[in-house]
Coordinates of C-alpha atoms in Angstrom, one line a residue:
M28 CA 57.8 -36.8 -24.7
G29 CA 59.7 -39.9 -23.7
R30 CA 63.0 -41.1 -25.1
V31 CA 61.3 -44.1 -26.8
S32 CA 58.7 -41.9 -28.5
R33 CA 61.5 -39.6 -29.8
Y34 CA 63.4 -42.6 -31.1
F35 CA 60.4 -43.9 -33.0
I36 CA 59.7 -40.5 -34.5
F37 CA 63.4 -40.3 -35.6
L38 CA 63.1 -43.7 -37.3
A39 CA 59.9 -42.6 -39.0
L40 CA 61.5 -39.4 -40.3
L41 CA 64.5 -41.3 -41.5
A42 CA 62.4 -43.9 -43.3
M43 CA 60.4 -41.1 -44.9
G44 CA 63.6 -39.4 -46.1
K45 CA 64.9 -42.7 -47.6
Y46 CA 61.5 -43.2 -49.3
A47 CA 61.7 -39.7 -50.7
A48 CA 65.2 -40.3 -52.0
A49 CA 64.3 -43.6 -53.5
Q50 CA 61.3 -42.0 -55.1
Q51 CA 63.5 -39.3 -56.6
I52 CA 65.8 -41.9 -58.1
T53 CA 62.9 -43.9 -59.4
D54 CA 61.6 -40.8 -61.2
T55 CA 64.9 -40.1 -62.9
V56 CA 64.5 -39.7 -66.6
L57 CA 67.5 -39.0 -68.8
T58 CA 67.1 -37.4 -72.2
L59 CA 69.4 -38.2 -75.1
Q60 CA 71.2 -34.9 -74.8
Q61 CA 71.9 -35.6 -71.1
C62 CA 73.3 -39.1 -72.0
L63 CA 75.6 -37.5 -74.5
D64 CA 76.8 -34.9 -72.0
I65 CA 77.4 -37.5 -69.3
G66 CA 79.1 -39.9 -71.7
I67 CA 81.5 -37.3 -73.1
K68 CA 82.3 -36.1 -69.6
N69 CA 83.0 -39.6 -68.2
N70 CA 84.5 -41.5 -71.1
L71 CA 88.1 -42.5 -70.4
M72 CA 89.0 -42.6 -74.1
I73 CA 87.8 -38.9 -74.5
K74 CA 90.0 -38.0 -71.5
Q75 CA 93.0 -39.7 -72.9
T76 CA 92.5 -38.0 -76.3
E77 CA 92.1 -34.6 -74.5
A78 CA 95.4 -35.3 -72.7
Q79 CA 97.2 -36.1 -76.0
M80 CA 95.8 -32.9 -77.6
E81 CA 97.0 -30.9 -74.6
A82 CA 100.5 -32.4 -75.1
T83 CA 100.6 -31.3 -78.7
R84 CA 99.5 -27.8 -77.6
I85 CA 102.4 -27.7 -75.2
Y86 CA 104.8 -28.9 -77.9
W87 CA 103.5 -26.0 -80.1
Q88 CA 104.0 -23.5 -77.3
Q89 CA 107.5 -24.7 -76.7
A90 CA 108.4 -24.5 -80.4
R91 CA 107.3 -20.8 -80.4
E92 CA 109.2 -20.1 -77.2
N93 CA 112.4 -21.6 -78.7
L94 CA 112.7 -18.4 -80.7
L95 CA 113.4 -16.5 -77.5
P96 CA 117.0 -16.0 -76.3
S97 CA 118.2 -18.3 -73.6
F98 CA 119.4 -16.6 -70.4
N99 CA 121.0 -18.4 -67.5
G100 CA 122.8 -17.6 -64.3
D101 CA 125.4 -19.8 -62.6
A102 CA 127.3 -19.8 -59.4
S103 CA 129.8 -22.2 -57.9
Q104 CA 131.6 -22.3 -54.6
S105 CA 134.7 -24.5 -53.9
F106 CA 137.0 -25.2 -51.0
S107 CA 140.5 -26.7 -51.4
Q108 CA 143.2 -27.7 -48.9
G109 CA 146.8 -28.6 -49.2
R110 CA 149.1 -27.5 -52.1
S111 CA 147.1 -25.6 -54.6
L112 CA 147.5 -23.0 -57.3
N113 CA 146.9 -19.4 -56.5
P114 CA 144.6 -18.2 -59.2
F115 CA 145.9 -14.6 -58.9
T116 CA 149.7 -15.2 -58.8
N117 CA 149.9 -18.6 -60.5
G118 CA 152.1 -19.7 -57.7
Y119 CA 151.6 -22.6 -55.3
L120 CA 150.2 -22.2 -51.8
E121 CA 150.2 -24.4 -48.8
Q122 CA 147.0 -23.1 -47.2
P123 CA 143.2 -23.7 -47.5
I124 CA 141.6 -21.7 -50.3
T125 CA 137.9 -20.8 -50.7
S126 CA 136.9 -19.6 -54.1
G127 CA 133.7 -18.8 -56.1
N128 CA 132.7 -18.1 -59.7
Y129 CA 129.5 -16.2 -60.7
G130 CA 128.1 -15.4 -64.1
L131 CA 125.2 -14.5 -66.3
N132 CA 125.1 -15.8 -69.8
G133 CA 122.7 -15.6 -72.8
S134 CA 122.5 -16.8 -76.3
L135 CA 120.3 -16.3 -79.4
I136 CA 120.0 -18.3 -82.6
L137 CA 120.2 -15.9 -85.5
S138 CA 119.9 -18.4 -88.3
G139 CA 119.5 -22.2 -88.3
G140 CA 118.2 -23.4 -91.6
L141 CA 114.6 -22.3 -90.6
T142 CA 114.4 -25.3 -88.3
L143 CA 112.8 -23.2 -85.5
Q144 CA 110.2 -21.7 -87.8
N145 CA 109.3 -25.0 -89.5
S146 CA 109.1 -26.6 -86.1
I147 CA 106.5 -24.1 -85.1
R148 CA 104.5 -24.8 -88.2
Q149 CA 104.9 -28.6 -87.7
T150 CA 103.7 -28.5 -84.1
A151 CA 100.9 -26.1 -84.9
L152 CA 99.5 -28.5 -87.5
A153 CA 99.9 -31.4 -85.1
Y154 CA 97.9 -29.5 -82.5
Q155 CA 95.1 -28.9 -85.0
A156 CA 95.2 -32.6 -85.9
G157 CA 94.9 -33.3 -82.1
K158 CA 91.7 -31.2 -82.1
M159 CA 90.3 -33.2 -84.9
D160 CA 91.2 -36.5 -83.1
L161 CA 89.3 -35.2 -80.1
E162 CA 86.3 -34.2 -82.3
Q163 CA 86.4 -37.6 -84.0
A164 CA 86.4 -39.4 -80.6
K165 CA 83.5 -37.4 -79.4
N166 CA 81.5 -38.0 -82.7
T167 CA 82.2 -41.7 -82.5
L168 CA 81.1 -41.9 -78.9
T169 CA 78.0 -39.8 -79.8
L170 CA 77.1 -42.2 -82.6
N171 CA 77.5 -45.2 -80.3
L172 CA 75.5 -43.6 -77.6
I173 CA 72.7 -42.7 -80.0
I174 CA 72.6 -46.3 -81.3
A175 CA 72.6 -47.7 -77.7
Y176 CA 69.9 -45.2 -76.8
L177 CA 67.7 -46.3 -79.7
Q178 CA 68.4 -50.0 -78.8
V179 CA 66.9 -49.3 -75.4
L180 CA 63.9 -47.7 -76.9
S181 CA 63.5 -50.6 -79.4
S182 CA 63.7 -53.2 -76.6
E183 CA 61.1 -51.2 -74.6
D184 CA 58.8 -51.2 -77.6
Q185 CA 59.3 -54.9 -78.0
L186 CA 58.5 -55.3 -74.3
E187 CA 55.2 -53.4 -74.8
Q188 CA 54.4 -55.7 -77.7
A189 CA 55.2 -58.7 -75.6
K190 CA 52.8 -57.4 -73.0
T191 CA 50.1 -57.0 -75.6
Q192 CA 50.6 -60.5 -76.9
L193 CA 50.4 -61.8 -73.4
A194 CA 47.2 -59.9 -72.8
V195 CA 45.6 -61.5 -75.9
S196 CA 46.6 -64.9 -74.7
E197 CA 45.3 -64.3 -71.2
K198 CA 42.0 -63.2 -72.6
Q199 CA 41.8 -66.4 -74.7
M200 CA 42.9 -68.4 -71.7
E201 CA 40.0 -67.1 -69.6
R202 CA 37.5 -68.0 -72.4
A203 CA 39.1 -71.5 -73.0
D204 CA 39.0 -72.2 -69.2
V205 CA 35.3 -71.5 -69.1
L206 CA 34.6 -73.6 -72.2
N207 CA 36.8 -76.4 -70.9
K208 CA 34.9 -76.5 -67.6
E209 CA 31.6 -76.5 -69.3
G210 CA 32.7 -79.2 -71.8
A211 CA 31.8 -76.9 -74.7
A212 CA 35.3 -77.1 -76.3
P213 CA 37.7 -80.0 -76.9
P214 CA 40.5 -80.3 -74.2
Q215 CA 43.1 -79.8 -77.0
T216 CA 41.9 -76.2 -77.4
F217 CA 42.4 -75.6 -73.7
Y218 CA 45.9 -76.9 -73.7
D219 CA 46.9 -75.2 -76.9
I220 CA 45.9 -71.9 -75.5
K221 CA 47.6 -72.7 -72.2
G222 CA 50.8 -73.6 -74.0
Q223 CA 50.6 -70.3 -76.0
L224 CA 50.1 -68.4 -72.7
A225 CA 53.3 -69.9 -71.3
A226 CA 55.2 -69.1 -74.5
D227 CA 54.0 -65.5 -74.3
K228 CA 55.2 -65.3 -70.7
V229 CA 58.6 -66.6 -71.8
S230 CA 58.7 -63.9 -74.5
L231 CA 57.8 -61.3 -71.9
I232 CA 60.7 -62.4 -69.7
T233 CA 63.0 -62.4 -72.7
A234 CA 61.9 -58.9 -73.6
R235 CA 62.4 -57.6 -70.1
N236 CA 65.9 -59.1 -70.0
A237 CA 66.6 -57.4 -73.3
V238 CA 65.6 -54.0 -71.9
T239 CA 67.8 -54.6 -68.8
G240 CA 70.7 -55.7 -71.0
N241 CA 70.4 -52.6 -73.3
K242 CA 70.1 -50.3 -70.4
L243 CA 73.1 -51.8 -68.7
N244 CA 75.1 -51.4 -71.9
L245 CA 74.1 -47.8 -72.3
L246 CA 74.9 -47.0 -68.6
Q247 CA 78.3 -48.7 -69.0
M248 CA 79.0 -46.5 -71.9
L249 CA 78.1 -43.5 -69.7
N250 CA 80.5 -44.9 -67.1
V251 CA 77.9 -44.7 -64.4
P252 CA 76.7 -47.5 -62.0
Y253 CA 73.7 -49.4 -63.2
N254 CA 70.4 -48.3 -61.7
N255 CA 67.2 -50.1 -62.8
S256 CA 65.1 -47.1 -61.8
I257 CA 66.6 -44.8 -64.5
R258 CA 64.3 -44.2 -67.4
F259 CA 65.1 -42.8 -70.8
Q260 CA 63.0 -40.2 -72.5
R261 CA 61.1 -41.4 -75.6
Q262 CA 62.2 -40.0 -79.0
A263 CA 60.1 -39.3 -82.1
T264 CA 60.8 -42.5 -83.9
D265 CA 57.9 -42.8 -86.2
A266 CA 59.3 -40.6 -89.0
V267 CA 60.4 -43.3 -91.5
T268 CA 60.2 -41.6 -94.8
G269 CA 62.9 -43.3 -96.9
N270 CA 63.9 -39.9 -98.4
Y271 CA 67.3 -39.2 -96.8
G272 CA 68.0 -36.2 -99.0
E273 CA 71.5 -36.8 -100.2
T274 CA 73.0 -39.5 -102.4
A275 CA 76.0 -41.6 -101.3
Q276 CA 78.3 -39.6 -103.5
Q277 CA 77.0 -36.3 -102.1
I278 CA 77.5 -37.6 -98.6
Y279 CA 81.1 -38.6 -99.4
N280 CA 81.8 -35.2 -100.9
L281 CA 80.5 -33.6 -97.7
A282 CA 82.4 -36.0 -95.5
L283 CA 85.7 -35.1 -97.2
N284 CA 85.3 -31.5 -95.9
N285 CA 83.5 -32.2 -92.6
F286 CA 84.5 -35.6 -91.3
A287 CA 87.0 -35.2 -88.4
L288 CA 89.0 -38.3 -89.2
V289 CA 89.7 -37.0 -92.8
K290 CA 90.7 -33.6 -91.5
S291 CA 93.0 -35.2 -89.0
G292 CA 94.7 -37.3 -91.6
T293 CA 95.3 -34.2 -93.8
L294 CA 96.7 -32.1 -91.0
K295 CA 99.0 -34.9 -89.9
R296 CA 100.3 -35.2 -93.5
Q297 CA 100.9 -31.5 -93.6
S298 CA 102.7 -31.7 -90.2
A299 CA 104.9 -34.5 -91.5
E300 CA 105.8 -32.3 -94.5
K301 CA 107.0 -29.5 -92.1
G302 CA 108.8 -32.2 -90.1
L303 CA 110.8 -33.2 -93.2
K304 CA 111.8 -29.5 -93.6
V305 CA 112.9 -29.4 -90.0
A306 CA 115.1 -32.4 -90.6
K307 CA 116.6 -31.0 -93.7
G308 CA 117.4 -27.7 -91.9
T309 CA 119.8 -29.5 -89.6
L310 CA 122.2 -29.9 -92.6
L311 CA 122.6 -26.1 -92.8
P312 CA 125.0 -24.0 -90.7
T313 CA 123.7 -22.4 -87.5
L314 CA 124.6 -18.8 -86.7
S315 CA 124.3 -17.7 -83.0
L316 CA 125.0 -14.8 -80.8
S317 CA 126.0 -15.2 -77.2
G318 CA 127.3 -13.1 -74.4
G319 CA 128.0 -13.1 -70.7
L320 CA 129.0 -11.3 -67.5
N321 CA 131.3 -13.1 -65.1
T322 CA 133.1 -12.4 -61.8
N323 CA 135.0 -14.4 -59.2
Y324 CA 136.3 -14.5 -55.6
S325 CA 139.2 -16.3 -53.9
S326 CA 140.5 -16.2 -50.4
A327 CA 144.1 -16.3 -51.8
A328 CA 143.7 -12.8 -53.2
Q329 CA 145.8 -10.3 -51.1
R330 CA 147.0 -6.7 -51.1
S331 CA 150.8 -6.1 -51.0
L332 CA 151.8 -4.3 -47.8
F333 CA 155.5 -3.6 -46.8
V334 CA 156.7 -2.7 -43.3
N335 CA 160.3 -1.4 -42.5
E336 CA 162.0 -2.9 -39.5
T337 CA 165.3 -1.8 -37.8
V338 CA 167.7 -4.7 -37.6
A339 CA 171.1 -3.5 -36.0
A340 CA 173.6 -0.6 -35.8
T341 CA 176.4 -0.5 -38.4
G342 CA 179.0 1.3 -36.1
D343 CA 179.1 4.3 -38.5
F344 CA 177.9 7.8 -37.7
I345 CA 176.5 10.7 -39.8
E346 CA 176.3 14.3 -39.2
T347 CA 172.7 15.7 -38.9
P348 CA 171.4 19.2 -37.8
A349 CA 170.6 17.5 -34.5
G350 CA 174.1 16.3 -34.2
R351 CA 176.1 13.1 -34.8
Q352 CA 173.8 10.1 -35.2
P353 CA 174.5 6.3 -35.5
V354 CA 173.6 4.5 -38.8
Y355 CA 171.3 1.4 -38.6
T356 CA 170.5 -1.3 -41.1
M357 CA 166.8 -1.6 -42.1
K358 CA 164.7 -4.6 -43.5
S359 CA 161.5 -4.3 -45.5
N360 CA 159.0 -7.1 -44.6
Y361 CA 156.1 -8.2 -46.9
I362 CA 152.7 -8.5 -45.2
G363 CA 149.8 -9.8 -47.2
Q364 CA 146.3 -8.4 -46.5
D365 CA 143.2 -10.3 -47.7
I366 CA 140.9 -8.5 -50.2
G367 CA 137.2 -8.7 -49.2
F368 CA 134.4 -10.5 -51.1
V369 CA 132.6 -7.4 -52.0
D370 CA 135.7 -5.7 -53.5
Q371 CA 136.6 -8.8 -55.5
F372 CA 133.0 -9.3 -56.7
R373 CA 132.9 -5.7 -57.9
N374 CA 136.4 -5.5 -59.4
N375 CA 136.9 -8.9 -61.0
Y376 CA 134.0 -8.9 -63.4
S377 CA 134.4 -9.4 -67.1
T378 CA 132.1 -9.3 -70.1
N379 CA 132.2 -11.2 -73.4
V380 CA 130.3 -11.2 -76.7
R381 CA 130.6 -14.0 -79.2
V382 CA 129.2 -14.7 -82.7
G383 CA 129.4 -18.4 -83.5
L384 CA 128.9 -20.3 -86.7
R385 CA 128.4 -24.1 -86.4
V386 CA 128.7 -26.0 -89.6
P387 CA 127.6 -29.7 -89.5
I388 CA 130.2 -31.9 -91.1
L389 CA 130.1 -35.4 -89.6
N390 CA 127.9 -36.3 -86.7
G391 CA 127.6 -40.0 -87.0
F392 CA 125.2 -39.4 -89.9
Q393 CA 122.5 -38.4 -87.4
N394 CA 121.1 -35.6 -89.5
R395 CA 120.9 -37.8 -92.6
N396 CA 119.1 -40.5 -90.6
R397 CA 116.7 -37.9 -89.2
I398 CA 115.9 -36.9 -92.8
A399 CA 115.3 -40.6 -93.8
L400 CA 113.0 -41.1 -90.8
A401 CA 111.1 -37.9 -91.6
K402 CA 110.6 -39.1 -95.1
L403 CA 109.2 -42.4 -93.8
T404 CA 106.9 -40.5 -91.4
L405 CA 105.7 -38.4 -94.3
Q406 CA 105.0 -41.4 -96.5
T407 CA 103.1 -43.1 -93.6
A408 CA 101.0 -40.0 -93.1
R409 CA 100.2 -39.9 -96.9
D410 CA 99.2 -43.5 -96.9
N411 CA 97.0 -43.1 -93.8
E412 CA 95.3 -40.0 -95.4
Q413 CA 94.6 -41.9 -98.6
A414 CA 93.5 -45.0 -96.7
N415 CA 91.1 -43.0 -94.6
Q416 CA 89.5 -41.5 -97.7
V417 CA 89.2 -44.9 -99.4
Q418 CA 87.7 -46.5 -96.3
L419 CA 85.4 -43.6 -95.9
K420 CA 84.0 -44.1 -99.4
V421 CA 83.5 -47.9 -98.7
N422 CA 81.8 -47.2 -95.4
I423 CA 79.5 -44.6 -96.8
D424 CA 78.5 -46.7 -99.7
Q425 CA 77.8 -49.7 -97.4
A426 CA 75.9 -47.5 -94.9
Y427 CA 73.8 -46.0 -97.7
A428 CA 73.0 -49.5 -99.1
N429 CA 72.1 -50.7 -95.6
M430 CA 69.8 -47.7 -95.1
G431 CA 68.0 -48.4 -98.4
A432 CA 67.7 -52.1 -97.5
A433 CA 66.3 -51.3 -94.1
F434 CA 63.7 -49.0 -95.6
E435 CA 62.6 -51.6 -98.1
R436 CA 62.4 -54.2 -95.3
Y437 CA 60.4 -51.8 -93.2
Q438 CA 57.9 -51.1 -96.0
L439 CA 57.4 -54.8 -96.7
L440 CA 56.9 -55.5 -93.0
Q441 CA 54.3 -52.7 -92.8
A442 CA 52.4 -54.4 -95.6
Q443 CA 52.8 -57.7 -94.0
T444 CA 51.6 -56.4 -90.6
E445 CA 48.5 -54.9 -92.2
A446 CA 47.7 -58.2 -93.9
F447 CA 48.4 -60.3 -90.8
T448 CA 46.4 -57.9 -88.6
E449 CA 43.3 -58.4 -90.7
S450 CA 44.0 -62.2 -90.9
F451 CA 44.2 -62.3 -87.1
R452 CA 40.9 -60.3 -86.7
I453 CA 39.2 -62.9 -89.0
A454 CA 40.8 -65.9 -87.3
E455 CA 39.9 -64.6 -83.8
A456 CA 36.3 -64.1 -84.8
R457 CA 36.1 -67.6 -86.4
F458 CA 37.8 -69.2 -83.4
N459 CA 35.5 -67.4 -80.9
A460 CA 32.5 -68.6 -83.0
G461 CA 33.8 -72.2 -83.0
A462 CA 34.3 -72.2 -86.7
S463 CA 38.1 -72.9 -86.6
T464 CA 40.4 -74.9 -84.4
S465 CA 42.9 -73.5 -81.9
V466 CA 45.8 -74.6 -84.1
D467 CA 44.6 -72.4 -86.9
F468 CA 44.1 -69.5 -84.5
L469 CA 47.5 -69.9 -82.9
V470 CA 49.3 -70.1 -86.2
V471 CA 47.8 -66.8 -87.3
K472 CA 48.5 -65.2 -84.0
G473 CA 52.1 -66.3 -84.1
K474 CA 52.6 -64.9 -87.5
L475 CA 51.2 -61.5 -86.4
D476 CA 53.3 -61.4 -83.2
Q477 CA 56.5 -62.1 -85.1
T478 CA 55.7 -59.6 -87.8
L479 CA 55.1 -56.9 -85.2
I480 CA 58.4 -57.6 -83.5
N481 CA 60.1 -57.5 -86.9
L482 CA 58.5 -54.2 -87.7
I483 CA 59.8 -52.7 -84.5
N484 CA 63.3 -53.9 -85.3
A485 CA 63.1 -52.7 -88.9
R486 CA 62.0 -49.2 -87.8
Y487 CA 64.9 -48.8 -85.4
D488 CA 67.3 -50.4 -87.8
Y489 CA 66.4 -47.7 -90.4
L490 CA 66.8 -44.9 -87.8
I491 CA 70.2 -46.2 -86.8
R492 CA 71.3 -46.3 -90.5
T493 CA 70.3 -42.7 -91.0
R494 CA 72.2 -41.7 -87.8
I495 CA 75.3 -43.4 -89.3
L496 CA 75.1 -41.3 -92.5
D497 CA 74.6 -38.2 -90.4
Y498 CA 77.8 -39.2 -88.5
Y499 CA 79.8 -39.3 -91.7
Q500 CA 78.7 -35.8 -92.6
G501 CA 79.5 -34.4 -89.2
K502 CA 75.9 -33.5 -88.4
L503 CA 74.6 -35.9 -85.9
A504 CA 71.0 -34.9 -85.2
L505 CA 69.3 -35.5 -81.9

């Protein structure tokens, strides 16, 4: 096989591989659950909320570990030259000195106005509030994704309706073209139908753009690149019963116990209450226990060593068993001998144990100001908790009213669609029989087309309203 033949075979296989890959992308269908999983995984706000929650967990962990005793080791080494103080004799030396200090120290808070214990409770509640904030962020994103998903399906249904409208106009255009060529119908009829065909084509383009825009919006919420080949699985959207099951007051009562934002507000208020106790605890005395083990070394440390030295004869003699011997004068010389590092490290250690009581008297009014700030934080938390509950009641009442209005609108549009469908059937039959003008026919067709579009909007609007009420109860159903 020649080189050229192998080259063309390689190109053919490469093209087939690309075609297969493109086909696989084209056949990609995402379910609603997959969209929710991808959105929660990729959403930057969710990631930021997770990071904030993790920070509160670390604060809680640190608050618990503050109950443990502190234990530290320290070592220092210094070198001095010139006239310096001998740390062992307290005399001055004119020589270089190398010294070091080494120690192990520990301390434990025995009592401190329960600030450590209340700090643990405060940070634990803040961590639980962080969990609720994360759940709230996920629920809000879930609701927005469900709404965006339904908007895609709604626009796709409207696109199908636009195709149906265009097909009817194309069928009428074929008939009008034949009649116009045969002179069996007025030219006005031909141009009326032709104008309607153009209008339906514009509606088709608008509907396609709406599908593209809604898909783009959903994929942006998923934080993934836009791909026109991606499709979304159809949901069962025909169940418009109007019987939600709970009243607005029942939904509100459930939301007070289940809605993550309300839980978060309550936990933050409770955390602020513990924070006030922590601040008040700083006014009380603190009892602590501490101890340490220390040793040191210095090159100036020496052993005392004396050596006797003969200086001169005195001229006197003494009688000894060995005979008469001369008397000499003697001098005792001091010779210092350095003590080694190991010996000093072992022999110079000392221990200490201390019980301390710290009584705050005047610290620039810092503790008093901490209490004042803690009270403001608590009041803000209480206001936010109450505001969340009040706004929740308003939102639920509004959402429930919107759901009821959407269902009534849907029912009326259903009746209107049935009436206009029958009207269109009669108008089409009369027009085809030449018993009515094109204007009459197009008026009836326009009414039916608009009603069908409105019915699609009303159906999805009702479904979105029910999802919003599910969201407030913490039971978003897929």
